[in-house]
XYZ file of C-alpha atoms in Angstrom:
314
model
C -0.271 -0.025 -0.387
C 1.515 3.351 -1.267
C 1.771 5.725 1.944
C 2.209 9.802 2.554
C 2.916 9.241 6.064
C 6.366 9.831 7.304
C 8.293 7.132 9.463
C 7.982 8.429 13.624
C 11.953 8.015 13.917
C 12.942 11.745 12.999
C 10.429 13.242 14.880
C 8.277 14.687 12.563
C 4.899 15.619 13.514
C 1.700 15.553 11.322
C 0.528 19.461 10.927
C -2.769 17.961 8.836
C -4.025 18.573 5.739
C -3.530 21.884 3.509
C -4.875 23.041 -0.185
C -2.612 25.769 -1.496
C -3.098 24.437 -4.729
C -5.952 22.235 -6.300
C -4.581 18.716 -4.707
C -4.065 17.866 -0.991
C -1.205 18.000 0.955
C -0.533 16.401 4.398
C 1.892 18.781 6.554
C 4.842 17.772 8.795
C 6.787 19.830 11.499
C 9.610 18.545 13.379
C 11.162 21.975 15.830
C 10.722 24.790 12.898
C 11.278 22.657 10.180
C 8.584 22.016 7.484
C 7.526 19.561 5.372
C 4.762 18.334 3.124
C 3.609 15.173 1.531
C 1.377 15.431 -1.817
C -1.826 12.876 -1.429
C -3.336 11.280 -4.632
C -6.902 9.790 -4.829
C -6.610 6.234 -5.464
C -3.163 5.614 -3.624
C -3.016 3.841 0.325
C -2.740 5.762 2.911
C -2.271 4.190 6.616
C -0.097 5.009 10.026
C -0.224 3.938 13.653
C -0.096 6.302 15.964
C 2.470 6.396 18.806
C 2.672 7.956 22.201
C 0.783 10.700 23.259
C -0.523 13.889 21.434
C 1.494 17.243 22.001
C -0.120 20.466 21.332
C 1.331 21.881 17.916
C 1.907 25.164 18.991
C 1.134 28.821 17.501
C 1.984 31.016 14.888
C 4.543 28.502 13.545
C 6.087 28.648 17.219
C 6.957 25.670 19.314
C 4.717 25.174 21.990
C 7.049 26.330 25.440
C 5.256 23.595 27.592
C 5.128 20.559 25.486
C 1.851 20.099 26.157
C -0.198 17.017 26.243
C -3.615 17.793 24.625
C -6.910 15.613 24.246
C -7.740 13.179 21.716
C -10.802 14.394 20.708
C -9.635 18.389 20.025
C -10.265 19.699 16.765
C -7.830 22.577 17.300
C -4.704 20.606 18.373
C -3.670 23.461 20.673
C -2.964 23.969 24.536
C -5.066 26.502 25.850
C -2.399 29.199 26.027
C -1.096 28.570 22.208
C -5.029 28.815 21.357
C -5.199 31.898 23.305
C -2.144 33.664 20.943
C -3.266 31.886 17.603
C -6.406 33.768 17.899
C -5.373 36.992 19.197
C -3.276 36.961 15.846
C -5.709 36.022 13.632
C -7.791 38.247 11.345
C -10.944 37.104 13.225
C -9.874 38.557 16.017
C -10.159 42.185 14.139
C -7.323 43.034 15.529
C -5.455 43.923 12.549
C -7.225 47.301 11.508
C -3.863 48.451 9.514
C -3.881 45.434 7.245
C -2.423 46.673 4.007
C -3.852 43.506 2.128
C -6.297 43.271 -0.140
C -9.554 40.821 0.942
C -11.946 39.251 -0.570
C -15.810 38.591 0.240
C -17.014 35.293 -0.506
C -20.420 33.311 -0.858
C -20.284 29.562 0.037
C -22.436 26.332 -0.739
C -22.015 23.266 1.471
C -24.917 21.376 0.892
C -28.827 22.190 0.476
C -29.353 24.849 3.408
C -26.136 25.595 4.259
C -24.684 28.558 2.550
C -22.644 31.243 4.902
C -20.620 34.352 4.254
C -16.922 35.022 5.077
C -13.453 36.913 4.212
C -10.146 35.739 2.845
C -6.809 37.327 1.962
C -6.755 37.731 -1.969
C -3.461 36.175 -2.377
C -4.310 33.233 -1.138
C -6.921 32.822 -4.131
C -9.604 29.452 -2.956
C -7.221 28.170 -0.459
C -9.373 28.935 2.206
C -12.545 27.954 0.497
C -10.755 24.186 -0.205
C -9.684 24.137 3.606
C -13.457 24.686 4.423
C -14.947 22.248 2.129
C -16.914 25.002 0.373
C -18.794 22.477 -2.164
C -19.454 25.265 -4.948
C -18.516 29.658 -3.845
C -18.684 32.579 -5.874
C -16.374 35.856 -5.127
C -18.783 38.695 -3.991
C -16.464 41.993 -3.366
C -13.125 42.747 -2.754
C -11.336 46.171 -0.827
C -9.427 46.686 2.502
C -9.727 44.515 5.565
C -12.249 46.203 7.496
C -14.318 46.666 4.244
C -14.876 42.956 3.977
C -15.099 42.693 7.517
C -18.186 45.240 6.854
C -19.774 43.446 4.669
C -19.224 40.407 5.631
C -21.330 41.819 8.958
C -24.229 43.334 7.129
C -24.829 39.985 4.969
C -24.956 38.083 7.893
C -27.206 39.865 9.150
C -29.528 40.528 6.153
C -29.737 37.319 4.745
C -29.505 35.392 7.925
C -26.435 33.229 7.304
C -24.119 31.878 9.847
C -20.384 32.735 10.301
C -19.148 29.068 10.514
C -20.928 25.753 9.592
C -20.025 22.893 11.746
C -18.333 19.904 10.114
C -20.289 17.244 11.166
C -23.427 19.208 9.432
C -21.144 19.274 6.124
C -20.302 15.641 6.199
C -23.839 14.365 6.837
C -24.906 15.788 3.316
C -21.604 15.379 1.447
C -22.291 11.858 0.012
C -25.913 12.959 -1.419
C -24.994 16.111 -2.890
C -27.700 17.578 -5.764
C -26.262 17.927 -9.372
C -24.205 21.177 -10.558
C -26.858 22.910 -11.843
C -28.851 22.968 -8.852
C -25.467 23.559 -6.415
C -24.635 26.667 -9.120
C -28.193 27.723 -8.839
C -27.868 27.967 -4.914
C -24.711 30.747 -5.093
C -26.283 32.197 -8.036
C -29.337 32.912 -6.008
C -27.355 33.856 -2.602
C -25.214 36.003 -4.624
C -28.426 37.989 -6.223
C -29.539 38.632 -2.671
C -26.231 39.827 -1.233
C -25.781 42.048 -4.461
C -29.049 43.865 -3.868
C -28.096 45.324 -0.702
C -25.436 46.825 -2.579
C -25.857 50.920 -1.476
C -27.799 49.474 1.995
C -24.672 49.288 4.612
C -22.156 48.155 2.022
C -19.111 49.874 2.421
C -18.023 52.080 -0.950
C -14.314 51.027 -0.730
C -15.904 47.296 -1.857
C -15.470 46.599 -5.131
C -18.303 43.741 -6.313
C -16.886 41.359 -8.071
C -19.315 39.754 -10.629
C -20.810 36.324 -10.400
C -18.874 33.404 -11.333
C -19.869 29.848 -9.250
C -17.010 28.039 -8.733
C -17.777 23.962 -8.509
C -15.201 22.234 -6.316
C -17.179 18.484 -6.494
C -14.083 17.385 -8.792
C -11.614 18.994 -6.981
C -12.285 17.305 -3.686
C -12.947 13.377 -5.470
C -16.493 13.589 -4.609
C -17.748 12.516 -8.090
C -15.590 9.583 -7.676
C -16.703 6.026 -6.346
C -15.021 3.528 -4.556
C -14.525 0.267 -6.422
C -16.271 -1.792 -6.246
C -18.974 0.334 -5.476
C -22.109 -0.924 -2.864
C -22.601 2.777 -0.969
C -19.599 5.284 -1.917
C -21.353 8.111 0.568
C -18.773 7.572 4.141
C -21.231 6.673 7.019
C -18.663 6.377 9.824
C -15.719 9.167 11.201
C -13.033 9.104 13.247
C -13.921 9.895 16.711
C -10.377 10.198 17.931
C -6.817 8.627 17.713
C -5.222 6.721 20.435
C -1.916 4.912 21.307
C -1.240 2.135 18.887
C -4.046 3.197 16.744
C -4.391 2.562 13.462
C -5.984 4.302 10.521
C -5.590 2.258 6.929
C -7.124 2.775 3.500
C -7.024 3.946 -0.206
C -8.189 7.612 -0.145
C -10.952 8.459 -2.331
C -11.794 11.663 -2.052
C -10.914 14.866 0.326
C -12.763 17.918 1.366
C -11.641 20.297 3.828
C -9.744 18.605 6.866
C -11.417 15.350 6.134
C -9.977 12.712 4.039
C -12.267 9.907 2.400
C -11.050 6.317 3.124
C -12.149 3.138 1.609
C -11.879 0.572 4.190
C -11.171 -3.231 3.597
C -14.867 -4.243 4.978
C -16.089 -2.010 1.451
C -17.421 0.966 3.485
C -16.067 4.473 3.678
C -14.279 6.398 6.848
C -14.031 9.913 7.240
C -10.604 11.166 9.075
C -11.014 14.703 10.205
C -7.417 15.362 9.955
C -7.065 18.270 12.369
C -7.609 14.807 15.208
C -4.162 13.465 13.860
C -2.054 16.828 14.236
C 0.007 16.742 16.909
C 0.633 12.810 16.740
C 3.796 10.939 16.055
C 2.754 8.564 13.312
C 4.372 5.529 11.720
C 3.467 4.175 8.352
C 1.679 1.136 7.935
C 0.367 -1.245 5.574
C -2.805 -3.193 5.462
C -1.213 -6.742 4.976
C 1.521 -6.138 7.930
C -0.619 -4.625 10.564
C -4.392 -4.884 10.158
C -4.291 -8.338 9.718
C -4.788 -8.684 13.535
C -8.276 -7.675 13.234
C -9.754 -9.147 10.483
C -11.925 -7.241 7.931
C -11.408 -4.312 9.451
C -8.630 -1.268 7.909
C -9.266 0.928 11.454
C -8.599 0.516 14.811
C -9.599 3.709 16.634
C -12.954 4.727 17.277
C -15.606 5.846 15.287
C -18.839 7.752 15.137
C -21.675 7.343 13.326
C -22.194 10.588 10.889
C -25.236 12.044 11.392
C -26.216 9.762 14.234
C -23.971 10.363 17.239
C -23.283 6.665 17.796
C -20.112 5.444 19.296
C -19.600 2.053 17.194
C -17.712 -0.337 19.841
C -15.696 -3.290 19.480
C -13.248 -1.071 16.886
C -10.483 -0.708 18.603
């Protein structure tokens, strides 16, 4: 089984999935060093978690405490590093003098799930891929505070949230409507937002034309496992534990989620925010998983949408 996981003997720890381009990458850190492993759909991915999970630090800096963090934390940071990371983020509104240009976007994640957000223009659509937006359109561009003001006006006027839980995105990802319906939902939201221009919309924000970008193909959600009894994922990894194994074939990825086809014919979702801070060693299906016949996953799982933990999986 081809594997993009680095051996842990060198002290490399996983930093989660990144989307700087239209293919997912696993990031790795060791002190101040950074590396990436490019992931490919159809290739195998397998690892064993070793030891304890440690804080990933903040803003590229190592956690000074080397703190141990809970396995179920999607932040992967201790309380102090989480505070420092948040304090220097755009969302904290502490960067009013930021000279960069920002863009306002309208994102669609599934039926009834839309949001408004902002991102730095130099990042392109990376932020939309990181969030797992199935389709989106840019709305406008301008200074940070104008983009932030527009975001707030649209949220209030359109009644859309500032964030959508990943659990909800996963629950609908396997039953998405067709491309026409997806594009229509984004266009409808764009029309409602554009109608507000001049009513609280900052003059310094330039409106951009509607151009729907569909990311189903980028995420591999138009692909199906082979054989294909049911490509829709129904289980997700709840947490990693010392000695826990996850192995499968990568069939799709969206935001931080990797969709892995496993030995029992199903698809399991791995939220890579749960693997940050762990030392991971590469494994293969035949070498490491034969102890549990019919399973490629030996960590606690949870039903997607149902909330019930499946027992006997570790």
